[in-house]
Amino acid sequence: MLELTDAQIGTWVATFMLPLFRVTAVLMTMPIFGTKMLPARIRLYAALAITVVIVPGLPPLPEFEPLSLRGFLLCGEQVIIGAVFGFSLQMLFQAFVVAGQIIAVQMGMAFASMVDPANGVNVAVVSQFMTMLVSILFLLMNGHLVVFEVLTESFTTLPVGSGLLVNHFWELAGRLGWVLGAGLLLVLPMIAALLVINVAFGVMTRAAPQLNIFSIGFPLTLVLGMAIFWVGLADILSHYQALASEALQWLRELARAR
């Protein structure tokens, strides 16, 4: 008759449960997979499948009792590490959302908003378009595969129970400024072009005061803004490659998986 000790059972539980918490936290918070469009049950099934695949190649994990204080702390640590990875990827997508909000305000389309099905909040239509565009580019360029690779390597570079990620919390907060700066750089040429148009309308108003600038200025700014936005999309791929490379490289540095 096969007899199992508490230590053996604890080792087997830790081998599967601790990686499952980290993988699940990443899938629940990262872009695309962590949105409301993907049911939580599907994300849980995907986390179970990924965990089953990566567990045989992971380094030895510490023993722990699931109902002990140390067990709760280890589980909480894995959730925090996975959530930090997911939120760091969200910053890449939010940079394009900020860019869409800025250009929508400049061209007069800030009133045109819709409910974002991914997050459940109202955003400008331009921001929604940018979100869908960057999501497609992220999947086409296998960004999700890079994330899973870094996640697997993190169990070696950030072993369970090490607590090495605490030093990077301030770096994560500092990346909020990067989101605003990256979003502004994405639409800076468009903002400059729309500024020239607004200055031209101002000159026209001074030259011909009888001209009703409000009746022609708004629709003309909207049409020209859409044309400028369409032309500016020609360089969106190069901007995305630069920002995505920087974001994924920072994710590797965050996980110390170099």
CSV table of N, CA and C in Angstrom, one decimal, residues 30 42 99 140 163 227:
chain,number,residue,atom,x,y,z
A,30,MET,N,-2.9,41.2,-17.3
A,30,MET,CA,-2.2,41.6,-18.5
A,30,MET,C,-3.2,42.0,-19.6
A,42,ILE,N,-12.4,31.0,-18.8
A,42,ILE,CA,-11.4,30.7,-19.9
A,42,ILE,C,-10.0,31.0,-19.4
A,99,ALA,N,-2.6,58.6,-26.0
A,99,ALA,CA,-2.4,59.2,-27.3
A,99,ALA,C,-3.7,59.5,-28.0
A,140,LEU,N,0.2,39.8,-33.3
A,140,LEU,CA,0.8,39.5,-34.5
A,140,LEU,C,2.3,39.4,-34.4
A,163,GLY,N,11.4,37.3,-2.4
A,163,GLY,CA,11.0,38.7,-2.2
A,163,GLY,C,11.8,39.7,-2.9
A,227,ALA,N,-8.1,63.5,-41.3
A,227,ALA,CA,-7.2,63.3,-42.4
A,227,ALA,C,-5.7,63.2,-41.8
